[in-house]
Short mmCIF file of C-alpha atoms in Angstrom, two decimals:
data_model
loop_
_atom_site.label_atom_id
_atom_site.label_comp_id
_atom_site.label_asym_id
_atom_site.label_seq_id
_atom_site.Cartn_x
_atom_site.Cartn_y
_atom_site.Cartn_z
CA MET A 1 92.09 155.54 110.31
CA PRO A 2 90.24 154.62 113.53
CA VAL A 3 90.29 157.03 116.46
CA GLN A 4 89.78 154.57 119.33
CA VAL A 5 92.94 152.77 120.46
CA PRO A 6 92.38 148.98 120.35
CA VAL A 7 92.47 147.35 123.78
CA GLY A 8 94.49 144.20 124.39
CA GLY A 9 97.79 142.58 123.45
CA GLU A 10 99.57 142.48 120.11
CA GLU A 11 96.94 140.14 118.68
CA ALA A 12 94.36 142.94 119.05
CA ALA A 13 96.11 145.18 116.50
CA ILE A 14 93.80 146.43 113.75
CA GLU A 15 94.94 146.42 110.13
CA VAL A 16 93.91 149.80 108.72
CA ALA A 17 95.59 149.59 105.30
CA SER A 18 97.37 147.14 103.00
CA VAL A 19 99.50 148.29 100.09
CA GLY A 20 100.61 146.07 97.21
CA GLU A 21 100.61 142.29 97.10
CA GLN A 22 102.95 139.47 97.98
CA ARG A 23 105.19 138.71 95.04
CA THR A 24 104.95 135.29 93.44
CA PHE A 25 108.31 133.64 92.79
CA ASP A 26 108.96 130.92 90.20
CA PHE A 27 112.31 130.00 91.77
CA ASP A 28 113.62 129.07 95.21
CA ILE A 29 113.59 132.15 97.43
CA ARG A 30 116.82 133.17 99.15
CA ASP A 31 116.76 135.09 102.42
CA HIS A 32 118.80 138.28 102.82
CA LEU A 33 121.65 136.44 104.52
CA GLN A 34 122.11 134.11 101.56
CA LEU A 35 121.75 136.98 99.11
CA GLY A 36 124.23 139.09 101.07
CA HIS A 37 126.74 136.24 101.06
CA ASP A 38 126.32 135.45 97.36
CA LEU A 39 126.57 139.13 96.41
CA ASP A 40 129.52 139.64 98.80
CA CYS A 41 127.90 142.67 100.40
CA ILE A 42 126.93 141.56 103.96
CA ASP A 43 129.58 140.16 106.32
CA PHE A 44 128.54 139.07 109.81
CA ASP A 45 131.43 136.66 110.33
CA THR A 46 134.19 139.27 110.19
CA ALA A 47 132.15 141.67 112.30
CA ALA A 48 131.73 138.95 114.93
CA ASP A 49 135.53 138.63 115.16
CA VAL A 50 135.94 142.40 115.43
CA SER A 51 132.96 143.45 117.55
CA GLY A 52 130.94 140.39 118.57
CA SER A 53 127.63 138.88 117.52
CA LYS A 54 124.89 141.01 115.94
CA PHE A 55 127.35 143.44 114.37
CA VAL A 56 127.82 143.63 110.61
CA TYR A 57 129.99 144.96 107.83
CA LEU A 58 128.00 146.29 104.87
CA LYS A 59 130.17 146.23 101.74
CA ARG A 60 129.94 147.13 98.09
CA ALA A 61 126.32 147.52 96.97
CA ALA A 62 124.95 147.13 100.52
CA ALA A 63 127.05 150.08 101.71
CA LEU A 64 125.82 152.14 98.76
CA LEU A 65 122.27 150.98 99.47
CA GLU A 66 122.48 152.26 103.05
CA LEU A 67 123.65 155.69 101.86
CA ALA A 68 120.96 155.73 99.18
CA LEU A 69 118.21 154.91 101.65
CA VAL A 70 119.35 157.63 104.05
CA ASN A 71 119.58 160.23 101.30
CA TYR A 72 116.26 159.23 99.76
CA ALA A 73 114.48 159.39 103.12
CA MET A 74 116.07 162.68 104.13
CA GLN A 75 115.28 164.37 100.81
CA LYS A 76 111.71 163.13 101.03
CA VAL A 77 111.02 164.43 104.52
CA VAL A 78 112.81 167.74 103.88
CA SER A 79 110.51 168.26 100.89
CA LYS A 80 107.61 167.93 103.36
CA GLY A 81 108.91 170.72 105.59
CA PHE A 82 111.11 168.83 108.05
CA ILE A 83 114.35 170.44 109.27
CA PRO A 84 117.31 168.13 108.56
CA MET A 85 119.43 167.39 111.62
CA MET A 86 122.58 165.42 112.45
CA THR A 87 122.23 164.41 116.09
CA PRO A 88 124.62 163.35 118.89
CA ASP A 89 124.90 159.61 119.44
CA LEU A 90 125.67 160.09 123.15
CA VAL A 91 123.22 161.71 125.55
CA ARG A 92 122.92 162.08 129.31
CA GLU A 93 121.23 159.27 131.20
CA SER A 94 118.73 161.77 132.62
CA VAL A 95 117.65 162.75 129.10
CA LEU A 96 116.96 159.13 128.18
CA GLU A 97 114.80 158.73 131.27
CA LYS A 98 112.84 161.89 130.49
CA CYS A 99 112.12 160.56 126.99
CA GLY A 100 110.70 157.35 128.47
CA PHE A 101 113.66 154.97 128.18
CA GLN A 102 115.22 152.91 130.97
CA PRO A 103 119.03 153.19 130.85
CA ARG A 104 119.68 150.75 133.71
CA GLY A 105 118.63 147.23 134.67
CA THR A 106 119.12 143.71 133.34
CA GLU A 107 116.60 144.13 130.52
CA THR A 108 117.72 147.56 129.37
CA GLN A 109 118.18 148.16 125.66
CA VAL A 110 120.67 150.96 126.40
CA TYR A 111 124.47 150.87 126.31
CA SER A 112 125.91 153.00 129.13
CA VAL A 113 129.42 154.46 129.24
CA GLN A 114 131.22 153.25 132.35
CA ASP A 115 132.05 155.94 134.93
CA SER A 116 130.16 158.50 132.87
CA PRO A 117 126.63 159.98 132.88
CA LEU A 118 126.45 159.36 129.12
CA CYS A 119 124.62 156.63 127.20
CA LEU A 120 124.52 155.65 123.54
CA THR A 121 121.17 156.50 121.98
CA GLY A 122 118.90 153.85 120.52
CA THR A 123 117.12 156.40 118.34
CA ALA A 124 117.52 160.03 117.22
CA GLU A 125 114.13 160.63 118.87
CA VAL A 126 116.01 161.25 122.13
CA PRO A 127 118.40 164.04 121.10
CA LEU A 128 115.73 165.61 118.89
CA GLY A 129 113.23 165.80 121.74
CA ALA A 130 115.87 167.11 124.14
CA MET A 131 116.66 170.04 121.84
CA TYR A 132 113.75 171.93 123.38
CA MET A 133 114.21 170.75 126.96
CA ASP A 134 113.40 173.47 129.53
CA LYS A 135 112.25 175.88 126.81
CA ILE A 136 109.08 177.90 126.35
CA LEU A 137 108.00 178.23 122.72
CA ALA A 138 105.59 180.66 121.13
CA GLU A 139 102.49 179.06 119.66
CA GLU A 140 103.38 180.67 116.34
CA GLN A 141 106.49 178.45 116.19
CA LEU A 142 104.46 175.26 116.25
CA PRO A 143 104.49 172.72 114.84
CA ILE A 144 108.26 172.21 114.68
CA LYS A 145 109.11 169.28 112.40
CA MET A 146 112.62 167.80 112.52
CA ALA A 147 114.29 164.86 110.80
CA GLY A 148 117.43 163.50 112.43
CA PHE A 149 120.02 161.09 111.09
CA GLY A 150 121.64 159.10 113.84
CA HIS A 151 123.38 155.86 114.68
CA CYS A 152 121.31 153.64 116.94
CA PHE A 153 122.78 151.31 119.56
CA ARG A 154 120.68 148.64 121.28
CA THR A 155 121.65 145.74 123.54
CA GLU A 156 118.66 143.71 122.31
CA ALA A 157 118.43 142.07 125.72
CA GLY A 158 116.00 139.16 125.62
CA ALA A 159 115.82 139.11 121.82
CA GLY A 160 116.37 135.84 120.04
CA GLY A 161 114.93 133.24 117.72
CA SER A 162 114.71 132.98 113.95
CA ALA A 163 112.72 136.23 113.71
CA SER A 164 115.83 138.10 114.90
CA ARG A 165 118.29 136.59 112.41
CA GLY A 166 120.65 138.66 110.34
CA LEU A 167 119.99 142.34 109.72
CA TYR A 168 116.54 142.26 111.27
CA ARG A 169 117.96 142.82 114.76
CA VAL A 170 121.48 144.17 115.26
CA HIS A 171 123.31 146.12 117.94
CA GLN A 172 124.18 149.11 115.74
CA PHE A 173 122.37 150.61 112.78
CA SER A 174 121.53 153.88 111.02
CA LYS A 175 118.13 155.52 111.00
CA VAL A 176 116.36 158.66 109.82
CA GLU A 177 113.85 159.66 112.48
CA MET A 178 111.09 162.26 112.30
CA PHE A 179 110.16 164.22 115.42
CA VAL A 180 107.42 166.81 115.86
CA VAL A 181 106.72 169.34 118.61
CA CYS A 182 103.21 170.78 118.42
CA THR A 183 100.15 172.01 120.30
CA PRO A 184 97.71 169.47 121.79
CA GLU A 185 95.15 170.45 119.15
CA GLN A 186 97.55 169.59 116.33
CA SER A 187 98.88 166.21 117.42
CA GLU A 188 96.14 163.83 116.21
CA ALA A 189 96.20 165.23 112.67
CA LEU A 190 99.99 165.22 112.65
CA LEU A 191 100.05 161.53 113.58
CA GLU A 192 97.98 160.82 110.47
CA ASP A 193 100.36 163.00 108.42
CA LEU A 194 103.38 161.04 109.65
CA ALA A 195 101.77 157.68 108.89
CA ASN A 196 100.72 158.88 105.44
CA LEU A 197 104.26 160.09 104.70
CA GLU A 198 105.67 156.70 105.67
CA LYS A 199 103.04 155.05 103.46
CA GLU A 200 104.02 157.31 100.55
CA MET A 201 107.72 156.48 100.85
CA PHE A 202 107.32 152.71 101.13
CA THR A 203 104.82 152.69 98.26
CA GLU A 204 107.31 154.57 96.07
CA LEU A 205 109.92 151.93 96.87
CA GLY A 206 107.57 149.19 95.68
CA LEU A 207 107.16 147.28 98.95
CA HIS A 208 104.13 145.28 100.00
CA PHE A 209 103.20 146.32 103.54
CA LYS A 210 100.36 146.76 105.98
CA ILE A 211 99.62 149.49 108.51
CA LEU A 212 98.50 148.43 111.98
CA ASP A 213 96.79 150.49 114.67
CA MET A 214 98.56 149.08 117.70
CA PRO A 215 96.65 148.08 120.84
CA SER A 216 97.09 149.38 124.36
CA GLY A 217 99.12 146.37 125.52
CA ASP A 218 101.74 146.92 122.82
CA LEU A 219 102.31 150.63 123.45
CA GLY A 220 105.51 151.71 125.17
CA ALA A 221 105.33 154.00 128.18
CA PRO A 222 105.50 157.29 126.21
CA ALA A 223 103.02 156.45 123.43
CA TYR A 224 99.34 157.36 123.60
CA ARG A 225 98.75 155.98 120.12
CA LYS A 226 100.95 154.17 117.60
CA TYR A 227 100.86 152.86 114.06
CA ASP A 228 103.26 150.10 113.00
CA ILE A 229 104.16 149.40 109.39
CA GLU A 230 105.07 145.81 108.59
CA ALA A 231 106.56 144.82 105.23
CA TRP A 232 106.38 141.38 103.66
CA MET A 233 109.74 139.61 103.87
CA PRO A 234 109.73 136.61 101.50
CA GLY A 235 112.89 135.03 102.89
CA ALA A 236 111.27 134.65 106.30
CA GLN A 237 107.75 134.16 104.91
CA ARG A 238 106.35 136.69 107.34
CA TYR A 239 105.70 140.37 107.85
CA GLY A 240 108.35 142.34 109.75
CA GLU A 241 108.14 145.79 111.28
CA ILE A 242 110.02 148.42 109.27
CA SER A 243 108.56 151.61 110.74
CA SER A 244 106.22 153.12 113.29
CA ALA A 245 104.61 156.46 114.12
CA SER A 246 103.66 157.46 117.67
CA ASN A 247 101.80 160.27 119.37
CA CYS A 248 103.29 160.68 122.85
CA THR A 249 101.01 163.63 123.74
CA ASP A 250 102.54 165.34 126.81
CA TYR A 251 104.37 162.31 128.32
CA GLN A 252 107.80 163.47 127.16
CA SER A 253 107.15 167.20 127.30
CA ARG A 254 106.24 167.10 131.00
CA ARG A 255 109.48 165.29 131.81
CA LEU A 256 111.59 167.40 129.44
CA ASN A 257 109.71 170.54 130.53
CA ILE A 258 108.85 171.74 127.03
CA ARG A 259 106.09 174.33 127.09
CA TYR A 260 104.46 176.80 124.74
CA ARG A 261 102.59 180.03 125.33
CA PRO A 262 99.23 180.34 123.53
CA LYS A 263 98.73 183.36 121.30
CA ALA A 264 97.57 186.49 123.11
CA THR A 265 94.68 186.95 120.71
CA ASP A 266 93.30 183.57 121.74
CA ALA A 267 93.36 184.59 125.39
CA ALA A 268 91.73 187.92 124.66
CA ASP A 269 88.93 186.27 122.69
CA ALA A 270 88.34 183.84 125.54
CA ALA A 271 87.88 186.71 128.03
CA PRO A 272 86.34 189.67 126.12
CA ASN A 273 85.35 191.56 129.29
CA ASN A 274 88.97 191.97 130.41
CA ASP A 275 91.58 194.30 129.07
CA SER A 276 93.14 192.22 126.26
CA LYS A 277 96.67 193.55 126.70
CA GLN A 278 96.64 192.89 130.42
CA LYS A 279 95.17 189.44 129.84
CA ALA A 280 97.79 188.63 127.19
CA LYS A 281 100.56 189.13 129.75
CA LYS A 282 98.98 186.50 131.99
CA VAL A 283 98.49 183.77 129.43
CA PRO A 284 99.67 180.58 131.16
CA THR A 285 102.04 178.22 129.41
CA GLU A 286 100.97 174.71 128.43
CA PHE A 287 102.88 171.53 127.70
CA VAL A 288 103.45 170.73 124.04
CA HIS A 289 102.72 167.37 122.45
CA THR A 290 105.50 165.33 120.84
CA LEU A 291 105.36 162.75 118.06
CA ASN A 292 107.97 160.51 116.47
CA ALA A 293 108.06 158.35 113.35
CA THR A 294 110.66 156.34 111.49
CA ALA A 295 111.43 157.55 107.98
CA CYS A 296 114.00 154.82 107.37
CA ALA A 297 115.47 152.12 109.62
CA VAL A 298 118.25 151.05 107.27
CA PRO A 299 118.87 147.34 108.07
CA ARG A 300 115.24 146.27 107.86
CA MET A 301 114.79 148.23 104.65
CA ILE A 302 117.78 146.38 103.20
CA VAL A 303 116.18 143.07 104.24
CA ALA A 304 112.91 144.00 102.52
CA ILE A 305 114.60 145.25 99.34
CA LEU A 306 116.98 142.32 98.90
CA GLU A 307 114.31 139.70 99.52
CA ASN A 308 111.48 141.29 97.54
CA PHE A 309 113.48 142.30 94.46
CA GLN A 310 115.73 139.25 94.10
CA GLN A 311 115.94 137.57 90.70
CA ALA A 312 116.37 133.94 89.65
CA ASP A 313 120.07 134.50 88.81
CA GLY A 314 120.77 135.81 92.33
CA SER A 315 120.87 139.48 91.37
CA VAL A 316 118.66 142.14 92.99
CA ILE A 317 116.77 144.89 91.18
CA ILE A 318 117.19 148.30 92.83
CA PRO A 319 113.93 150.25 93.29
CA GLU A 320 113.76 153.14 90.84
CA GLY A 321 113.44 155.72 93.59
CA LEU A 322 116.86 154.78 94.97
CA ARG A 323 118.78 154.65 91.69
CA PRO A 324 119.64 158.39 91.55
CA TYR A 325 121.35 157.95 94.95
CA MET A 326 123.36 154.91 93.75
CA GLY A 327 124.98 156.40 90.66
CA ASN A 328 122.02 155.19 88.57
CA MET A 329 122.85 151.56 89.33
CA SER A 330 119.79 149.47 88.47
CA VAL A 331 120.78 146.00 89.58
CA ILE A 332 123.05 144.45 92.21
CA THR A 333 125.16 141.60 90.89
CA ALA A 334 127.98 139.50 92.34
CA PRO A 335 131.41 141.08 91.89
#
């Protein structure tokens, strides 16, 4: 993958990999909303009465599919050395700000609790990063790799249009998020590892997708470098983002005050004319680097699976990798 970050807006993104091919259909394609209605597994209408627009009930096979996706993703990342975590859904406003999010303002994506310093998180990245706030770690502890399951809440202020229909953009959803704390020397290689792990998972699930090296104008405040993964969504006849991986270098660690102390042997080698033990005591701390990546954003994965694996009779084939987590169910049919 290229090292230089592309300069420009979203149109300057560089495609660094493409996996699989667009499926050819010999019948009229249904989008996930039609499939969800016909299979009686996605209900926006009732959720709108209960909670408002952009909320959803997942029922029957869709509910099982969410649980299967979460379990598949968590088992996969744990097998790669990530520590499984269940994270708080409410965090302090100050923590959100330190992670690079804006909890206030007309365009905020954050839900705040009235008369409280707490906010609902939009990603498990926030509570995972804050675990090590105001701590000094030993270099030997790094990298620390965590995978958090959390519920995500987003106002989606300013979002609209056909590209945001249905499950693609909702106010509440589940996600498995990877988060890494490491030394500055480790972060570039770890970004590649995260992107490759995402690639491995989505390939196993049989999706057609592309990996984009995102340009400077499309990076959020914390990110120094970011890869987006966009899957083909036949119902919309376009690619849609299902995952990303970002290297935030020391943006978050400086605000969260997460440091590490280099190994004493490294300091002694750097100054051989000084007493090594005395020098080891004076080794200054440095800020860690942090990275985050999405293992599974459930709603968009459901969109991609329903639309890509639909059949002429309206049923949907379940990817083989998910079947063990769905009681070995192989196909979703109408009840």
